[in-house]
Coordinates of C-alpha atoms in Angstrom, one line a residue:
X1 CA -32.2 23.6 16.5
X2 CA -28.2 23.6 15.8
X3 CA -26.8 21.8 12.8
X4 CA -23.7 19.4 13.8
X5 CA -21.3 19.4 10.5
X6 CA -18.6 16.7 10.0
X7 CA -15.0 17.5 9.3
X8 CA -14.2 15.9 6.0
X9 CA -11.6 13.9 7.8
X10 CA -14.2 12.9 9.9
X11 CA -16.3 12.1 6.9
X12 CA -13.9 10.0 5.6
X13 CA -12.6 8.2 8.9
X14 CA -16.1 7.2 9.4
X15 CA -16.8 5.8 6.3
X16 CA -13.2 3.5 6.8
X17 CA -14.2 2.3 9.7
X18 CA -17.5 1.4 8.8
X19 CA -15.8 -0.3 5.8
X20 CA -13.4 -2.3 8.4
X21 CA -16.4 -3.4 10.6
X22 CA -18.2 -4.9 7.7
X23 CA -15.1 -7.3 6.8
X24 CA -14.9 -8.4 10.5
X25 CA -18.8 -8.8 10.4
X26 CA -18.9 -11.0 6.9
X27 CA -15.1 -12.4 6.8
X28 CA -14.2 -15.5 9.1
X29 CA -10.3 -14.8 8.5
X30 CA -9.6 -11.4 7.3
X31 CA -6.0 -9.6 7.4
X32 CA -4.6 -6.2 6.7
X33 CA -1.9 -6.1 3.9
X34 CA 1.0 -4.3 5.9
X35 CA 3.8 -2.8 3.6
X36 CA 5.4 0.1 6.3
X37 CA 4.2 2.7 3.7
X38 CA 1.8 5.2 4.4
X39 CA -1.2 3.9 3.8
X40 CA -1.1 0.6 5.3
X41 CA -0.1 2.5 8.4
X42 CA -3.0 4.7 8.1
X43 CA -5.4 1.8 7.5
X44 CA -4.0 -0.1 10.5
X45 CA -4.6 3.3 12.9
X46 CA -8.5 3.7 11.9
X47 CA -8.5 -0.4 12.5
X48 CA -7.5 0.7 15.9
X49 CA -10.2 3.3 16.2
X50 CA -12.4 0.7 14.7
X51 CA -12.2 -2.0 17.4
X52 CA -10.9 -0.1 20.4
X53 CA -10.8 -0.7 23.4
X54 CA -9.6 -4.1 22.0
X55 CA -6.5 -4.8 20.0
X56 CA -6.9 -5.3 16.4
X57 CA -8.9 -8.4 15.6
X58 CA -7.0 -9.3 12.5
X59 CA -3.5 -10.1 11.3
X60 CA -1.3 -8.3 9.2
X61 CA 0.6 -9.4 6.3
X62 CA 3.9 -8.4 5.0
X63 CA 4.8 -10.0 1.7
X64 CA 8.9 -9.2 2.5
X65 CA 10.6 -9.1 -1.4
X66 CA 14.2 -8.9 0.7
X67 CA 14.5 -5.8 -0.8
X68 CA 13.0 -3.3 1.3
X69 CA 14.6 -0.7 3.0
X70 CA 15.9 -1.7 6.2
X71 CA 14.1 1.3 8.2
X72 CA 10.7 -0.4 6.4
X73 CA 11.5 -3.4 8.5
X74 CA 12.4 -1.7 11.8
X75 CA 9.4 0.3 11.5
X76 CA 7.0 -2.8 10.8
X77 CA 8.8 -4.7 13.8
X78 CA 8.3 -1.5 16.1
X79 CA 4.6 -1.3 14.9
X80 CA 3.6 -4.9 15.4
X81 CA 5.1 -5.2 19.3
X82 CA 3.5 -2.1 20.0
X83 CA 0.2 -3.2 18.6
X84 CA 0.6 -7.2 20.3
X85 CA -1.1 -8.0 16.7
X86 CA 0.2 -11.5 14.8
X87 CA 2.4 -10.6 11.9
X88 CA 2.3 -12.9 9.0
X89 CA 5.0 -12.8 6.5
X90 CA 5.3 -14.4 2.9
X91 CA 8.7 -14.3 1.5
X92 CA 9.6 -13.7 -2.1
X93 CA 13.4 -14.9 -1.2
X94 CA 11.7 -18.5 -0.2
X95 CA 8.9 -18.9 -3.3
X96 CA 12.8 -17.8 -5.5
X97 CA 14.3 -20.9 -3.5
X98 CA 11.5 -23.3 -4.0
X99 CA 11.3 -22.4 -7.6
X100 CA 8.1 -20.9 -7.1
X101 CA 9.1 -17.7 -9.1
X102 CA 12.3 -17.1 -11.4
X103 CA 14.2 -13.5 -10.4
X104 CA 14.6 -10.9 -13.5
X105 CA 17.7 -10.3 -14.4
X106 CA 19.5 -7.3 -15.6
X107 CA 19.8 -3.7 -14.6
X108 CA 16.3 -2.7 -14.4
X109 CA 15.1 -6.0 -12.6
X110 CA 12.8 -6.3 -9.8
X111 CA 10.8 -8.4 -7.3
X112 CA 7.8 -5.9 -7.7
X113 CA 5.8 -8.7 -9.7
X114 CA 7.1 -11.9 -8.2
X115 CA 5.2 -10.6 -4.9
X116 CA 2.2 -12.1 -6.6
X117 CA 3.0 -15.6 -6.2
X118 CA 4.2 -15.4 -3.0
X119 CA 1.2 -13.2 -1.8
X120 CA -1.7 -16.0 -3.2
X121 CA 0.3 -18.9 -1.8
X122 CA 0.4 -17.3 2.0
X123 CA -3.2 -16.3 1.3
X124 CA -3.9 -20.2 0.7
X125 CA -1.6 -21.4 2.9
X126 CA -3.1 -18.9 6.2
X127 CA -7.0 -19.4 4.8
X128 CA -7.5 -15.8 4.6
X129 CA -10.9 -15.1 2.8
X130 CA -10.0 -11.1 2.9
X131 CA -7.1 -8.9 2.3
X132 CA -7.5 -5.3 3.6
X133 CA -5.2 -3.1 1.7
X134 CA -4.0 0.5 1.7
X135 CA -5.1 1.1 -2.0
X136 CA -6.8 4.7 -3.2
X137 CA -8.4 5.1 -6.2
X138 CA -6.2 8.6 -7.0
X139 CA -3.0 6.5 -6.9
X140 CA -3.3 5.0 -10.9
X141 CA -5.8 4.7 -13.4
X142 CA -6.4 0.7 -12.7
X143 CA -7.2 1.7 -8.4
X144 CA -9.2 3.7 -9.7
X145 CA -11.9 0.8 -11.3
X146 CA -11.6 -1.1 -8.1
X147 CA -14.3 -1.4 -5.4
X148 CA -14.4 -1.2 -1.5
X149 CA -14.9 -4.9 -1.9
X150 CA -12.9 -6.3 -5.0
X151 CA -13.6 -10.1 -5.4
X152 CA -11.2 -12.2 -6.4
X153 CA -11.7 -15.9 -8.7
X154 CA -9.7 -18.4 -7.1
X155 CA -7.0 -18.3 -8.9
X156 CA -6.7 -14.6 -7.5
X157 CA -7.4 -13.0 -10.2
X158 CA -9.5 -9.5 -10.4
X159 CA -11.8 -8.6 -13.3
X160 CA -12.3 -5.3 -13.6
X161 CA -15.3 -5.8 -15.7
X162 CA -16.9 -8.0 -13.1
X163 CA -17.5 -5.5 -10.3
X164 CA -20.2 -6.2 -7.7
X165 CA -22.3 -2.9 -7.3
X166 CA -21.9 -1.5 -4.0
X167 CA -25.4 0.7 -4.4
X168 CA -26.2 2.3 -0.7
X169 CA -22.8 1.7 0.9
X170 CA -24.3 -2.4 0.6
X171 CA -21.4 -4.5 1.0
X172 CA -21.8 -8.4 -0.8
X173 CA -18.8 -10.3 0.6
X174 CA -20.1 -13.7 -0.6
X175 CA -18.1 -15.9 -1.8
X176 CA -17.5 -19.7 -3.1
X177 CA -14.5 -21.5 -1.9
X178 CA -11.1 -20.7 -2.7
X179 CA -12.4 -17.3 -3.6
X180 CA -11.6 -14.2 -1.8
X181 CA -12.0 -10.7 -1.5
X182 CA -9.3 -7.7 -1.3
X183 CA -11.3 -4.2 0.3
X184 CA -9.7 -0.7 0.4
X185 CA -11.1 0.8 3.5
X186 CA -9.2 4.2 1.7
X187 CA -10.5 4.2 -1.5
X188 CA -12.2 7.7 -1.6
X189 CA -9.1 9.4 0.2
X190 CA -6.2 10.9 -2.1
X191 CA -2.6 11.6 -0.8
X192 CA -3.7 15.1 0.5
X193 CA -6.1 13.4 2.6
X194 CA -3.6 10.8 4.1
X195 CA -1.2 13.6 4.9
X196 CA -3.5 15.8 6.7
X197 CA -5.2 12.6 8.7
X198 CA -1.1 12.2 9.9
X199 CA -1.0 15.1 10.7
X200 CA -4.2 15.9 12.7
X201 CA -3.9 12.1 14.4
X202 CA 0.1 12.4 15.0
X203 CA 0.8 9.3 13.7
X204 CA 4.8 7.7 13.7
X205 CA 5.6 7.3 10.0
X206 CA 9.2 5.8 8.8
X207 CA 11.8 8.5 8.3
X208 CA 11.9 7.9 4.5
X209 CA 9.1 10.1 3.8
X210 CA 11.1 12.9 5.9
X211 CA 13.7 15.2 3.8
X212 CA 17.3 13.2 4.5
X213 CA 20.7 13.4 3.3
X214 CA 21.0 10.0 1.3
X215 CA 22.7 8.5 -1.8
X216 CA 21.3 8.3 -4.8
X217 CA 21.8 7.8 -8.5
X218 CA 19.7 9.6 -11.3
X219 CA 17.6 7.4 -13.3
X220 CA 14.2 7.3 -15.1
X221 CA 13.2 10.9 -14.0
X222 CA 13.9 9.6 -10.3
X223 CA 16.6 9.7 -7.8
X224 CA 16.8 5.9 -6.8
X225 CA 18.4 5.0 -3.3
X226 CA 22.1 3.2 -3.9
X227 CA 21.9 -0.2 -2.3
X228 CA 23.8 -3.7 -2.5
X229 CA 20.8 -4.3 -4.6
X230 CA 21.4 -2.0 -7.4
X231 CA 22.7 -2.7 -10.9
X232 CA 24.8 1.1 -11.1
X233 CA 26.0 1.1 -14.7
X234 CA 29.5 3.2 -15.7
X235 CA 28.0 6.3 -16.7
X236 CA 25.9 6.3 -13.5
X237 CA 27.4 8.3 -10.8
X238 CA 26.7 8.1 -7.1
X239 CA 25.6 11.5 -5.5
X240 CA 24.4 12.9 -2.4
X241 CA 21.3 14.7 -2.1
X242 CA 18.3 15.7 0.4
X243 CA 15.7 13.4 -0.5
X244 CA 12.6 12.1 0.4
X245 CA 9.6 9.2 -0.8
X246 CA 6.3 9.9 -1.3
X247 CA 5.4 6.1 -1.6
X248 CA 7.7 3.2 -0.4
X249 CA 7.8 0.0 -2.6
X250 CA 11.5 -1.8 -2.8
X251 CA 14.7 0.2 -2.4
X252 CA 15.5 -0.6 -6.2
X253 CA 12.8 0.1 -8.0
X254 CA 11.2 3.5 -5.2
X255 CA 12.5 7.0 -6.5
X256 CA 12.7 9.7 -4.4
X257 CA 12.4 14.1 -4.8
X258 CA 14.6 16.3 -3.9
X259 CA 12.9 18.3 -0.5
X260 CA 13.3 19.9 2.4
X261 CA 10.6 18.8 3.8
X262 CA 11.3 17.4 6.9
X263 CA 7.9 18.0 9.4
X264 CA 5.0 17.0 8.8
X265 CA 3.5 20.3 8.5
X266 CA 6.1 20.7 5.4
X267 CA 5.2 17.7 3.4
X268 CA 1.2 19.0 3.5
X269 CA 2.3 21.9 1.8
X270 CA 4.9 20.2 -0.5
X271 CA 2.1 18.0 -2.0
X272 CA -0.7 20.7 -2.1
X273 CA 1.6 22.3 -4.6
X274 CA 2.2 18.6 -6.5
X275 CA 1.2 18.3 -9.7
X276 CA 2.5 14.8 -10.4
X277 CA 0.9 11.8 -9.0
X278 CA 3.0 9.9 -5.8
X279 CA 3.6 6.9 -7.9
X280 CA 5.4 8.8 -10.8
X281 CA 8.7 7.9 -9.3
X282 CA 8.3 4.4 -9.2
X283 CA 9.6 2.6 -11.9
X284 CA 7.8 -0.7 -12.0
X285 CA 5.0 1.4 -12.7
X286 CA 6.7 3.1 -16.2
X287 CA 7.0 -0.8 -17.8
X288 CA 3.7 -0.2 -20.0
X289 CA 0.9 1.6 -20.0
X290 CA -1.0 -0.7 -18.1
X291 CA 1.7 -2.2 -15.6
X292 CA -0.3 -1.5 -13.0
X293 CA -3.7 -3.6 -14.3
X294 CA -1.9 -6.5 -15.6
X295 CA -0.8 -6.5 -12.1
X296 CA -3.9 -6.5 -10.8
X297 CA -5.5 -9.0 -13.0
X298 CA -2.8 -11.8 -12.3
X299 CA -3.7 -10.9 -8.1
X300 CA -1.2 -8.2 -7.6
X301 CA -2.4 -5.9 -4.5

């Protein structure tokens, strides 16, 4: 009798799509957290795999700072007509104009954690009892304590120390009202892994993550994109270089490497000799030591 073996890629898309039936099987009004970056993208694809022939059965949500980069936005437009999905989007611009949230000042402000407020209120506001996100637990330290399905208190809050055990791939998605879960259909992937999935399944990414000429200033062991948005102080000078992101957040606050990496192909071999993690270059992530949980905790993604 022949042995059938999986592909670990198989492995792992299987295990992500059994993850995304479950919320459609226990969830009455569950959305996929879109951002344009890499892994939401992903997430969305095996949600297609997941339900085809039919369209995606939930929404996705785009918590918009107004600081993104402006091929983020064409991308997530392009994705969403192609898909005939509903897009929901919370804006951080509007909770800043209700006085919902007050915007940082200074040179090294950003929107990163104002998205919080604004992400709980649309989550209120839209009824969803689950996010889906795009989170791995090789990203940071903090991912890495989290479940496939994270609970969430009603205020939105995540305690790490109050994990349901998930013994036998046994999801419990119960909940009491006002409560709600967030589940990482990704969780056992790393960046590797999301790069070679691209690659074998051809999926359209945005052209940031593609070696391009762009300008940039040096800053915090990063080169960060020039933008309206950006503070550039006098002894910061604007350069031109061939850059690319290995994770998208807002234009301010996203470094990116010098490359040449411009296929796909290239970028698999550029991060197989990486020895820093992909969200080294982000600078919201450098506040503290534990930026990234204290996040979390307040109901970041």
């Amino acid at each position: 009798m022949s042995k059938y073996y999986l592909n670990y890629l198989d492995e792992l898309e299987s295990e992500a799509i059994y993850v995304l039936r479950e919320v459609w099987a226990q969830f009455q009004n569950p959305v996929i957290l879109f951002s344009g970056g890499k892994d939401s993208i992903v997430v969305t694809h095996l949600a297609k795999k997941a339900f085809h022939p039919c369209k995606i059965p939930f929404a996705l949500m785009h918590v918009d700072t107004g600081h993104n980069f402006p091929e983020t936005i064409a991308f997530r437009d392009k994705l969403i007509d192609s898909l005939g999905t509903r897009l929901i989007v919370g804006s951080v611009q509007e909770s800043i104009d209700k006085g919902r949230v007050a915007e940082e000042r200074g040179k090294n402000a950003t929107r990163n954690a104002l998205q919080i407020t604004t992400l709980l209120d649309a989550i209120e506001e839209h009824k969803v009892d689950c996010a889906v996100g795009g989170g791995r637990r090789d990203e940071e330290k903090a991912r890495a304590k989290e479940r496939f399905f994270s609970h969430r208190d009603d205020f939105g809050q995540w305690d790490p120390k109050n994990q349901r055990p998930e013994l036998w791939n046994l999801f419990n998605g119960k909940y009491f009202e006002g409560e709600h879960f967030r589940v990482f259909p990704i969780s056992n992937w790393t960046e590797m892994d999301v790069w070679n999935y691209i690659l074998r399944e051809e999926i359209d990414i945005p052209s940031l993550y593609f070696a391009h000429e762009r300008e940039v200033i040096w800053r915090k062991n990063s080169w960060i994109p020039n933008s309206e948005h950006l503070i550039i102080e006098a002894h910061e000078e604007v350069v031109t270089r061939k850059i690319r992101f290995r994770t998208l957040g807002d234009i301010t606050i996203t470094g990116g490497i010098e490359s040449e990496a411009d296929t796909l192909s290239k970028i698999v071999d550029e991060v197989s000799a990486m020895r820093q993690t992909e969200r080294g270059n982000r600078t919201d992530d450098k506040r503290s030591e534990t930026a990234m949980e204290d996040r979390k905790k307040q109901g970041y993604f």
